[in-house]
Each structure stands twice: as structure tokens, then as C-alpha cells.
Amino acid sequence: GAGVSQSPSNKVTEKGKDVELRCDPISGHTALYWYRQSLGQGLEFLIYFQGNSAPDKSGLPSDRFSAERTGGSVSTLTIQRTQQEDSAVYLCASSTGLAGGGTQYFGPGTRLLVL
Amino acid sequence: AQSVSQHNHHVILSEAASLELGCNYSYGGTVNLFWYVQYPGQHLQLLLKYFSGDPLVKGIKGFEAEFIKSKFSFNLRKPSVQWSDTAEYFCAVIPSGGSNYKLTFGKGTLLTVNP
């Protein structure tokens, strides 16, 4: 079946611009996660959505970062006023939502470069 | 909070050599453990996972891992590597049960297999 899809695959932007990254989870998965993969920092958790519950935003690095999930499916991660340190690969994952036991399946990521 | 340590940053082997990648975690309770692999230019894929039961788990492509609770370890092994195993390997942990859902990753180990 179809896996997690993300778009765009690559994004180059100028410092100060806003960007939107999209994630389409596996059909039927109620849980959706955003992670960031950057050199020197490894993979970091950003935000978690589960069904209609309030998202866990505890991993977002600043208030320039926000995310939403419409209709319990597609999610958009928005970075406002991008900075060079935002350059990274942004990964989306989804799972069945079983706490602790739901295996997370990852998308191909969006590689963001802020000039 | 939990943490994961992968001892080897870069491992270089020749084809047919045996592989063992170390992974240790820090957490006071029970955990679910994962190894993910990222082949060059590809996205993170699940290699194998441990939730409970037999501490020796087998994954795809001939990989296996052994959970040793007393050592807080989950080392990845393969008896004979191939050139196609060249990739980055990530160990990850998540507390089992409850409302836990944040995967905590190690920094990754880059494996280079020379033909």
C-alpha cells in the first residue's frame, strides 16, 4: 500500500521567508508525527497529532514553527521568517496510534535549505 | 527522559565481514526498541523492533538484534554484510504503554561496506 508522502521533496528559500511543508500519512493511521533531521543534532521530535486530541507541540524549537492537521489526515508544518539554522530534513511519520506500541513509518522527508 | 547512545559513528567493513552495532538506552521503565535504516538517497525504513517476548528479534535482510535488559542494550548484528548494506543505522526507543509516543533516536551509525 501507499506509504507516507511528503511534499515538496526539496525546498530552497531565502532567510525571512515563510515555508509550508506537507505530509500525507498512511491511510487509516490516526497518529502523525513531525521530526527534524539535521547535522549534529540527529533526529529530533517536533510535534505529534493523535486523532482529535490537542497536539503535543513540546518539540517545536520556536514560535516561528506551527503545524496543523486538517480532517485528521493531511498535515502542514509551517515555518515563518525562516532562519539559516532551520535548514534540515523535515520528516513526517504516521502510526496506528497505539501508545508505545504503534510502529512509526516515515516519509521521504523535505530537505529545506535556507539561504 | 530517555536517551539513546550509539557508540560507533562510522563503521567500515569488507563484504562478508560480521557486523555488530552497539546501542544503549537510558530509561527507568520498560521500553519498545527499534532499529531504522536509511539507505543513500532513501527514507528511513524500519529494520526490526522489539516490544516483548523473545529478546532476540529478527528483521529484514538478515539482520537481528538482541535486547539485554540488564545492560540496557539493543545491539544490531548481521553475520555477513553485503555492499548493499551500506547505509546509516539508527537505534530508537520509546517507553512502552501509557501515553508515550515520542521516539528518541541515537545519533546514528554510518556503515560503509567495501566490495
Coordinates of N, CA and C in Angstrom, one line a residue:
Chain A
G1 N 0.8 -1.2 0.0 CA 0.0 0.0 0.0 C 0.9 1.3 0.0
A2 N 0.2 2.4 -0.1 CA 1.0 3.7 -0.2 C 1.5 4.0 1.2
G3 N 2.7 4.5 1.2 CA 3.4 4.9 2.4 C 3.1 6.4 2.7
V4 N 3.8 6.9 3.6 CA 3.7 8.3 4.0 C 4.4 9.1 2.8
S5 N 3.6 10.2 2.4 CA 4.2 11.0 1.3 C 4.4 12.4 1.9
Q6 N 5.4 13.1 1.3 CA 5.7 14.4 1.7 C 6.0 15.3 0.5
S7 N 5.7 16.6 0.6 CA 6.0 17.5 -0.5 C 6.3 18.9 0.1
P8 N 7.1 19.6 -0.6 CA 8.0 19.2 -1.7 C 9.1 18.3 -1.2
S9 N 9.8 17.7 -2.1 CA 11.0 16.9 -1.6 C 12.1 17.8 -1.3
N10 N 12.3 18.9 -2.0 CA 13.3 19.9 -1.7 C 12.7 21.3 -1.7
K11 N 13.2 22.1 -0.8 CA 12.8 23.5 -0.8 C 14.0 24.4 -0.5
V12 N 14.2 25.3 -1.4 CA 15.2 26.3 -1.1 C 14.5 27.7 -1.0
T13 N 14.8 28.4 0.1 CA 14.2 29.6 0.4 C 15.2 30.6 0.9
E14 N 14.8 31.9 0.9 CA 15.6 32.9 1.4 C 15.3 33.2 2.9
K15 N 16.3 33.5 3.6 CA 16.1 33.9 5.0 C 15.0 34.9 5.1
G16 N 14.1 34.7 6.1 CA 13.0 35.6 6.3 C 11.7 35.2 5.7
K17 N 11.7 34.3 4.7 CA 10.5 33.9 4.0 C 9.8 32.8 4.8
D18 N 8.5 32.6 4.6 CA 7.8 31.6 5.2 C 7.7 30.3 4.3
V19 N 7.7 29.1 4.9 CA 7.6 27.9 4.1 C 6.5 27.0 4.7
E20 N 5.9 26.2 3.8 CA 4.9 25.2 4.2 C 5.4 23.9 3.7
L21 N 5.4 22.9 4.6 CA 5.7 21.5 4.2 C 4.5 20.7 4.5
R22 N 4.3 19.7 3.6 CA 3.1 18.9 3.6 C 3.4 17.5 3.9
C23 N 2.5 16.8 4.6 CA 2.6 15.4 4.9 C 1.3 14.7 4.7
D24 N 1.3 13.6 4.0 CA 0.1 12.8 3.8 C 0.3 11.4 4.4
P25 N -0.3 11.1 5.5 CA 0.0 9.9 6.3 C -0.5 8.7 5.6
I26 N -0.2 7.5 6.1 CA -0.7 6.3 5.6 C -2.2 6.2 6.0
S27 N -3.0 5.8 5.0 CA -4.5 5.8 5.2 C -4.8 4.9 6.4
G28 N -5.7 5.5 7.3 CA -6.1 4.7 8.5 C -5.2 5.0 9.7
H29 N -4.1 5.6 9.5 CA -3.2 5.9 10.7 C -3.8 7.2 11.4
T30 N -4.0 7.0 12.7 CA -4.6 8.2 13.4 C -3.5 9.1 14.0
A31 N -2.3 8.6 14.1 CA -1.2 9.4 14.7 C -0.3 9.9 13.7
L32 N 0.1 11.1 13.8 CA 1.1 11.7 12.9 C 2.1 12.5 13.6
Y33 N 3.3 12.4 13.2 CA 4.5 13.0 13.9 C 5.3 13.8 12.9
W34 N 5.9 14.8 13.4 CA 7.0 15.6 12.6 C 8.3 15.5 13.4
Y35 N 9.3 15.2 12.7 CA 10.7 15.2 13.2 C 11.6 16.0 12.3
R36 N 12.7 16.4 12.9 CA 13.7 17.2 12.1 C 15.0 16.4 12.2
Q37 N 15.7 16.3 11.0 CA 17.0 15.6 11.0 C 18.0 16.6 10.5
S38 N 18.9 17.0 11.4 CA 19.9 17.9 11.0 C 21.3 17.4 11.4
L39 N 22.3 17.9 10.7 CA 23.7 17.5 11.1 C 24.0 18.0 12.5
G40 N 24.6 17.1 13.2 CA 25.0 17.4 14.6 C 23.9 17.2 15.6
Q41 N 22.6 17.3 15.2 CA 21.5 17.2 16.1 C 20.8 15.8 16.0
G42 N 21.0 15.1 15.0 CA 20.3 13.8 14.8 C 18.9 14.1 14.5
L43 N 18.0 13.1 14.9 CA 16.6 13.2 14.7 C 15.9 13.7 15.9
E44 N 15.2 14.8 15.8 CA 14.5 15.4 16.9 C 13.0 15.5 16.7
F45 N 12.3 15.1 17.7 CA 10.8 15.2 17.7 C 10.4 16.6 17.7
L46 N 9.4 16.9 16.9 CA 8.8 18.3 16.8 C 7.4 18.4 17.3
I47 N 6.5 17.6 16.8 CA 5.1 17.7 17.1 C 4.4 16.4 16.8
Y48 N 3.3 16.1 17.6 CA 2.5 14.9 17.5 C 1.0 15.2 17.5
F49 N 0.3 14.6 16.5 CA -1.1 14.7 16.4 C -1.7 13.3 16.6
Q50 N -2.7 13.2 17.4 CA -3.5 11.9 17.6 C -5.0 12.2 17.5
G51 N -5.6 11.7 16.5 CA -7.0 11.9 16.3 C -7.4 13.3 16.5
N52 N -8.4 13.6 17.3 CA -8.9 14.9 17.5 C -8.4 15.6 18.8
S53 N -7.4 14.9 19.4 CA -6.8 15.4 20.6 C -5.9 16.6 20.3
A54 N -5.7 17.5 21.3 CA -4.8 18.6 21.2 C -3.4 18.1 20.9
P55 N -2.7 18.7 19.9 CA -1.4 18.2 19.6 C -0.4 18.4 20.7
D56 N 0.6 17.6 20.7 CA 1.8 17.8 21.6 C 2.8 18.6 20.8
K57 N 3.0 19.9 21.1 CA 3.9 20.8 20.4 C 5.2 21.0 21.2
S58 N 5.5 20.1 22.1 CA 6.6 20.4 23.0 C 7.9 20.4 22.3
G59 N 8.0 19.8 21.2 CA 9.3 19.7 20.5 C 9.6 20.9 19.5
L60 N 8.6 21.7 19.3 CA 8.8 22.8 18.4 C 9.9 23.8 18.9
P61 N 10.9 24.1 18.1 CA 12.0 24.9 18.6 C 11.7 26.3 18.9
S62 N 10.7 26.9 18.3 CA 10.4 28.3 18.5 C 9.0 28.6 18.0
D63 N 8.5 29.8 18.4 CA 7.1 30.1 18.0 C 7.0 30.4 16.5
R64 N 8.1 30.3 15.8 CA 8.0 30.5 14.3 C 7.5 29.2 13.7
F65 N 7.5 28.2 14.4 CA 7.1 26.9 13.9 C 5.7 26.6 14.3
S66 N 4.9 26.1 13.4 CA 3.5 25.7 13.8 C 3.1 24.6 12.8
A67 N 2.1 23.8 13.2 CA 1.6 22.7 12.4 C 0.1 22.6 12.6
E68 N -0.5 22.1 11.6 CA -1.9 21.8 11.7 C -2.2 20.5 11.0
R69 N -3.3 19.9 11.4 CA -3.7 18.6 10.7 C -5.2 18.8 10.5
T70 N -5.5 18.8 9.2 CA -6.9 19.0 8.8 C -7.6 17.7 8.6
G71 N -8.8 17.6 9.1 CA -9.6 16.4 8.9 C -9.0 15.1 9.4
G72 N -8.1 15.2 10.3 CA -7.4 14.0 10.8 C -6.5 13.3 9.8
S73 N -6.2 14.0 8.7 CA -5.3 13.3 7.7 C -4.1 14.1 7.4
V74 N -4.2 14.9 6.4 CA -3.0 15.7 5.9 C -2.6 16.7 6.9
S75 N -1.3 16.9 7.1 CA -0.7 17.8 8.0 C 0.2 18.8 7.2
T76 N 0.2 20.0 7.7 CA 1.1 21.1 7.2 C 2.0 21.6 8.3
L77 N 3.3 21.6 8.1 CA 4.2 22.3 9.0 C 4.6 23.6 8.4
T78 N 4.4 24.7 9.2 CA 4.8 26.0 8.7 C 5.9 26.6 9.5
I79 N 6.9 27.1 8.8 CA 8.0 27.8 9.4 C 7.9 29.3 8.9
Q80 N 7.7 30.2 9.8 CA 7.7 31.6 9.5 C 9.0 32.2 9.7
R81 N 9.3 33.2 8.8 CA 10.5 34.0 9.0 C 11.7 33.1 9.1
T82 N 11.9 32.2 8.1 CA 12.9 31.2 8.2 C 14.3 31.8 8.5
Q83 N 15.1 31.0 9.2 CA 16.5 31.3 9.6 C 17.4 30.2 9.0
Q84 N 18.7 30.5 8.9 CA 19.6 29.5 8.3 C 19.7 28.3 9.2
E85 N 19.5 28.4 10.5 CA 19.6 27.2 11.3 C 18.3 26.3 11.2
D86 N 17.3 26.8 10.4 CA 16.2 25.9 10.1 C 16.5 24.9 9.0
S87 N 17.6 25.1 8.3 CA 18.0 24.1 7.3 C 18.1 22.7 7.9
A88 N 17.4 21.8 7.3 CA 17.4 20.4 7.8 C 16.5 19.6 6.9
V89 N 16.4 18.3 7.2 CA 15.4 17.5 6.6 C 14.3 17.3 7.6
Y90 N 13.1 17.6 7.1 CA 11.9 17.5 7.9 C 11.1 16.2 7.6
L91 N 11.0 15.4 8.6 CA 10.4 14.1 8.3 C 9.1 14.0 9.0
C92 N 8.2 13.3 8.3 CA 6.8 13.1 8.8 C 6.7 11.6 9.0
A93 N 6.0 11.1 10.0 CA 5.8 9.7 10.3 C 4.3 9.5 10.7
S94 N 3.8 8.4 10.5 CA 2.5 8.1 11.0 C 2.4 6.7 11.6
S95 N 1.4 6.5 12.4 CA 1.3 5.1 13.1 C -0.2 4.9 13.4
T96 N -0.4 3.7 13.9 CA -1.8 3.4 14.2 C -2.2 4.1 15.5
G97 N -1.3 4.7 16.2 CA -1.7 5.5 17.4 C -1.6 4.7 18.7
L98 N -1.3 3.4 18.6 CA -1.3 2.7 19.8 C -0.1 3.2 20.7
A99 N -0.3 3.7 21.8 CA 0.7 4.3 22.6 C 1.8 3.3 22.9
G100 N 3.0 3.8 22.5 CA 4.2 3.0 22.7 C 4.4 1.8 21.8
G101 N 3.3 1.3 21.3 CA 3.4 0.1 20.5 C 3.1 0.3 19.1
G102 N 2.7 1.5 18.7 CA 2.5 1.7 17.3 C 3.7 2.1 16.6
T103 N 4.1 1.2 15.6 CA 5.4 1.5 14.9 C 5.2 2.7 14.0
Q104 N 6.1 3.6 14.0 CA 6.1 4.8 13.2 C 6.8 4.5 11.9
Y105 N 6.0 4.9 10.8 CA 6.5 4.7 9.4 C 6.8 6.1 8.9
F106 N 8.0 6.3 8.3 CA 8.4 7.6 7.9 C 8.3 7.8 6.4
G107 N 8.1 9.1 6.1 CA 8.0 9.5 4.7 C 9.5 9.9 4.2
P108 N 9.6 10.3 3.0 CA 10.9 10.5 2.4 C 11.5 11.8 2.9
G109 N 10.7 12.7 3.5 CA 11.3 13.9 4.0 C 11.2 15.1 3.0
T110 N 11.3 16.3 3.6 CA 11.5 17.5 2.8 C 12.8 18.1 3.2
R111 N 13.7 18.3 2.2 CA 15.0 18.9 2.5 C 14.9 20.4 2.4
L112 N 15.1 21.1 3.5 CA 14.9 22.5 3.4 C 16.3 23.2 3.5
L113 N 16.5 24.1 2.6 CA 17.7 24.9 2.7 C 17.4 26.4 2.7
V114 N 17.8 27.0 3.8 CA 17.6 28.5 3.9 C 18.8 29.2 3.6
L115 N 18.8 30.1 2.6 CA 20.0 30.8 2.2 C 20.1 32.1 2.9
Chain B
A1 N 13.8 11.7 31.3 CA 13.6 11.4 29.9 C 14.6 10.4 29.4
Q2 N 14.2 9.7 28.4 CA 15.0 8.6 27.9 C 16.1 9.2 26.9
S3 N 17.2 8.4 26.7 CA 18.2 8.8 25.8 C 18.8 7.5 25.2
V4 N 19.4 7.7 24.0 CA 20.0 6.6 23.3 C 21.4 6.9 22.9
S5 N 22.2 5.9 23.1 CA 23.6 6.1 22.7 C 24.1 5.1 21.7
Q6 N 24.6 5.5 20.6 CA 25.2 4.6 19.6 C 26.7 4.9 19.6
H7 N 27.4 3.9 19.9 CA 28.8 4.1 20.2 C 29.7 4.4 19.0
N8 N 29.3 3.8 17.9 CA 30.1 3.9 16.7 C 29.5 5.0 15.7
H9 N 30.3 6.0 15.4 CA 29.8 7.0 14.4 C 29.9 6.5 13.0
H10 N 31.1 5.8 12.7 CA 31.3 5.3 11.3 C 32.0 4.0 11.4
V11 N 31.4 3.0 10.8 CA 32.0 1.6 10.7 C 32.3 1.3 9.3
I12 N 33.5 0.8 9.0 CA 33.9 0.4 7.7 C 34.2 -1.1 7.7
L13 N 33.6 -1.8 6.8 CA 33.8 -3.3 6.8 C 33.9 -3.7 5.3
S14 N 34.5 -4.9 5.2 CA 34.6 -5.5 3.8 C 33.4 -6.5 3.7
E15 N 33.0 -6.8 2.5 CA 31.9 -7.7 2.3 C 32.3 -9.0 3.0
A16 N 31.2 -9.7 3.5 CA 31.3 -11.0 4.2 C 31.8 -10.8 5.7
A17 N 32.2 -9.7 6.1 CA 32.5 -9.5 7.5 C 31.3 -9.5 8.3
S18 N 31.5 -9.8 9.6 CA 30.3 -9.8 10.5 C 30.2 -8.4 11.1
L19 N 28.9 -8.0 11.4 CA 28.6 -6.7 11.9 C 28.0 -6.7 13.3
E20 N 28.4 -5.8 14.1 CA 27.7 -5.6 15.4 C 27.7 -4.1 15.6
L21 N 26.5 -3.5 15.7 CA 26.4 -2.0 16.0 C 25.8 -1.9 17.4
G22 N 26.5 -1.1 18.2 CA 26.1 -1.0 19.6 C 25.0 0.1 19.8
C23 N 24.1 -0.2 20.7 CA 23.0 0.7 21.1 C 22.7 0.5 22.6
N24 N 22.8 1.6 23.3 CA 22.4 1.5 24.7 C 21.4 2.6 25.0
Y25 N 20.5 2.4 25.9 CA 19.5 3.4 26.2 C 19.5 3.6 27.7
S26 N 18.9 4.8 28.0 CA 18.8 5.1 29.4 C 17.3 5.4 29.6
Y27 N 16.7 4.6 30.5 CA 15.3 4.8 30.9 C 15.0 3.9 32.0
G28 N 14.2 4.3 33.0 CA 14.0 3.6 34.2 C 12.9 2.5 34.1
G29 N 12.1 2.5 33.0 CA 11.0 1.6 32.9 C 11.1 0.7 31.7
T30 N 10.0 0.1 31.3 CA 10.0 -0.8 30.1 C 9.9 0.0 28.8
V31 N 10.6 -0.5 27.8 CA 10.7 0.3 26.6 C 10.4 -0.6 25.4
N32 N 10.0 0.0 24.3 CA 10.0 -0.6 23.0 C 11.2 -0.1 22.2
L33 N 11.8 -1.0 21.5 CA 13.1 -0.7 20.8 C 13.0 -0.9 19.3
F34 N 13.7 -0.1 18.6 CA 13.7 -0.1 17.1 C 15.1 0.1 16.6
W35 N 15.3 -0.5 15.4 CA 16.4 -0.1 14.5 C 15.8 0.3 13.2
Y36 N 16.1 1.5 12.8 CA 15.8 2.0 11.5 C 17.0 2.1 10.6
V37 N 16.8 2.0 9.3 CA 17.9 2.1 8.4 C 17.6 3.2 7.3
Q38 N 18.6 3.9 6.9 CA 18.4 4.9 5.9 C 19.5 4.7 4.8
Y39 N 19.1 4.1 3.7 CA 20.0 3.8 2.6 C 20.2 5.2 1.8
P40 N 21.3 5.3 1.2 CA 21.7 6.5 0.5 C 20.5 7.0 -0.4
G41 N 20.1 8.2 -0.2 CA 19.0 8.8 -1.0 C 17.6 8.3 -0.7
Q42 N 17.5 7.5 0.3 CA 16.2 6.9 0.6 C 15.7 7.4 2.0
H43 N 14.5 7.0 2.3 CA 13.9 7.5 3.6 C 14.1 6.4 4.6
L44 N 13.9 6.8 5.9 CA 14.0 5.9 7.0 C 13.1 4.7 6.8
Q45 N 13.7 3.5 7.0 CA 12.8 2.3 7.0 C 13.0 1.5 8.2
L46 N 12.0 0.8 8.7 CA 12.1 0.0 9.8 C 12.8 -1.3 9.5
L47 N 13.8 -1.6 10.3 CA 14.6 -2.8 10.1 C 14.1 -3.9 11.0
L48 N 13.9 -3.6 12.3 CA 13.3 -4.5 13.2 C 12.9 -3.8 14.5
K49 N 12.1 -4.5 15.3 CA 11.6 -3.9 16.5 C 11.5 -4.9 17.6
Y50 N 11.5 -4.5 18.8 CA 11.3 -5.3 20.0 C 10.2 -4.7 20.9
F51 N 9.2 -5.4 21.2 CA 8.2 -4.9 22.1 C 8.2 -5.8 23.4
S52 N 8.2 -7.1 23.2 CA 8.2 -8.0 24.4 C 8.5 -9.4 23.9
G53 N 8.6 -10.4 24.8 CA 8.8 -11.8 24.4 C 10.3 -12.1 24.2
D54 N 10.6 -12.9 23.2 CA 11.9 -13.3 22.9 C 12.8 -12.1 22.6
P55 N 13.9 -12.0 23.4 CA 14.7 -10.8 23.3 C 15.6 -10.8 22.0
L56 N 15.6 -11.9 21.3 CA 16.3 -12.0 20.1 C 15.3 -11.8 19.0
V57 N 15.4 -10.7 18.3 CA 14.4 -10.4 17.2 C 15.1 -10.4 15.9
K58 N 14.4 -10.9 14.9 CA 14.9 -10.9 13.5 C 14.2 -9.9 12.7
G59 N 15.0 -9.3 11.8 CA 14.4 -8.3 11.0 C 14.6 -8.7 9.5
I60 N 14.5 -7.6 8.7 CA 14.6 -7.8 7.2 C 16.1 -8.0 6.9
K61 N 16.4 -8.5 5.7 CA 17.7 -8.6 5.1 C 18.7 -9.3 6.0
G62 N 18.3 -10.2 6.9 CA 19.2 -11.0 7.6 C 19.7 -10.3 8.9
F63 N 19.2 -9.2 9.3 CA 19.6 -8.5 10.5 C 18.9 -9.1 11.7
E64 N 19.5 -9.0 12.8 CA 18.9 -9.4 14.1 C 19.4 -8.5 15.2
A65 N 18.7 -8.4 16.3 CA 19.1 -7.6 17.4 C 18.7 -8.4 18.7
E66 N 19.5 -8.2 19.7 CA 19.3 -8.8 21.0 C 19.1 -7.8 22.0
F67 N 18.0 -7.9 22.7 CA 17.7 -7.0 23.9 C 18.2 -7.6 25.1
I68 N 19.2 -6.9 25.8 CA 19.7 -7.4 27.0 C 19.3 -6.4 28.1
K69 N 18.3 -6.7 28.8 CA 17.7 -5.7 29.8 C 18.7 -5.3 30.8
S70 N 19.5 -6.2 31.3 CA 20.4 -5.9 32.4 C 21.5 -4.9 31.9
K71 N 21.7 -4.9 30.6 CA 22.8 -4.0 30.1 C 22.1 -2.8 29.4
F72 N 20.8 -2.7 29.4 CA 20.1 -1.6 28.7 C 20.6 -1.5 27.2
S73 N 20.8 -2.7 26.6 CA 21.4 -2.7 25.3 C 20.5 -3.3 24.3
F74 N 20.6 -2.9 23.0 CA 19.9 -3.5 21.9 C 20.8 -3.5 20.7
N75 N 21.8 -4.3 20.7 CA 22.8 -4.3 19.6 C 22.3 -5.0 18.3
L76 N 22.6 -4.4 17.2 CA 22.2 -4.9 15.9 C 23.4 -5.8 15.4
R77 N 23.0 -6.9 14.8 CA 24.0 -7.8 14.2 C 23.6 -8.4 12.9
K78 N 24.6 -8.7 12.1 CA 24.4 -9.4 10.9 C 25.7 -10.2 10.6
P79 N 25.6 -11.5 10.4 CA 26.7 -12.4 10.3 C 27.6 -12.1 9.1
S80 N 27.1 -11.6 8.0 CA 27.8 -11.4 6.8 C 27.2 -10.3 6.0
V81 N 27.9 -9.1 6.0 CA 27.4 -7.9 5.4 C 27.6 -8.0 3.9
Q82 N 26.8 -7.2 3.2 CA 26.9 -7.1 1.7 C 27.1 -5.6 1.4
W83 N 27.6 -5.3 0.2 CA 27.8 -3.9 -0.2 C 26.5 -3.1 -0.1
S84 N 25.4 -3.8 -0.4 CA 24.1 -3.1 -0.3 C 23.7 -2.8 1.1
D85 N 24.4 -3.2 2.1 CA 24.0 -2.8 3.5 C 24.6 -1.4 3.8
T86 N 25.4 -0.9 2.9 CA 25.9 0.5 3.1 C 24.7 1.4 3.4
A87 N 24.7 2.1 4.6 CA 23.6 2.9 5.0 C 23.9 3.5 6.3
E88 N 22.9 4.3 6.8 CA 23.0 4.8 8.1 C 22.0 4.1 9.0
Y89 N 22.4 3.7 10.2 CA 21.5 2.9 11.0 C 21.2 3.7 12.3
F90 N 20.0 3.7 12.7 CA 19.5 4.5 13.8 C 18.8 3.5 14.8
C91 N 19.2 3.6 16.0 CA 18.6 2.9 17.1 C 17.6 3.9 17.8
A92 N 16.4 3.4 18.2 CA 15.4 4.3 18.7 C 14.7 3.6 19.8
V93 N 14.2 4.4 20.8 CA 13.5 3.9 21.9 C 12.2 4.7 22.2
I94 N 11.2 4.0 22.7 CA 10.0 4.7 23.2 C 9.5 3.9 24.4
P95 N 9.2 4.7 25.5 CA 8.6 4.0 26.7 C 7.4 3.2 26.3
S96 N 7.2 2.0 26.7 CA 6.0 1.3 26.3 C 4.8 1.6 27.2
G97 N 3.7 1.5 26.6 CA 2.4 1.8 27.2 C 2.2 3.2 27.5
G98 N 1.1 3.5 28.3 CA 0.7 4.8 28.7 C 0.5 5.7 27.5
S99 N 0.9 7.0 27.6 CA 0.7 7.9 26.5 C 2.0 8.3 25.8
N100 N 2.9 7.4 25.8 CA 4.2 7.6 25.2 C 4.2 7.5 23.7
Y101 N 4.8 8.4 23.0 CA 4.8 8.3 21.6 C 6.0 8.9 20.9
K102 N 6.8 9.6 21.7 CA 8.0 10.3 21.1 C 9.1 9.3 21.0
L103 N 9.5 9.0 19.7 CA 10.7 8.2 19.5 C 11.9 9.1 19.8
T104 N 12.8 8.5 20.6 CA 14.1 9.1 20.9 C 15.1 8.3 20.1
F105 N 15.9 9.0 19.2 CA 16.8 8.3 18.4 C 18.3 8.5 18.9
G106 N 19.1 7.6 18.6 CA 20.5 7.8 18.7 C 21.0 8.6 17.5
K107 N 22.3 9.0 17.6 CA 22.9 9.9 16.6 C 23.1 9.2 15.2
G108 N 23.0 7.8 15.2 CA 23.2 7.1 14.0 C 24.6 6.6 13.8
T109 N 24.7 5.4 13.1 CA 26.0 4.9 12.8 C 26.0 4.7 11.3
L110 N 27.0 5.3 10.6 CA 27.2 5.2 9.2 C 28.0 3.9 8.9
L111 N 27.4 3.0 8.2 CA 28.1 1.7 7.8 C 28.5 1.8 6.4
T112 N 29.8 1.6 6.1 CA 30.3 1.6 4.8 C 30.8 0.2 4.5
V113 N 30.3 -0.5 3.5 CA 30.7 -1.9 3.2 C 31.5 -1.8 1.9
N114 N 32.7 -2.1 1.9 CA 33.6 -2.1 0.7 C 33.5 -3.5 0.0
P115 N 33.3 -3.4 -1.4 CA 33.2 -4.7 -2.1 C 34.5 -5.4 -2.1

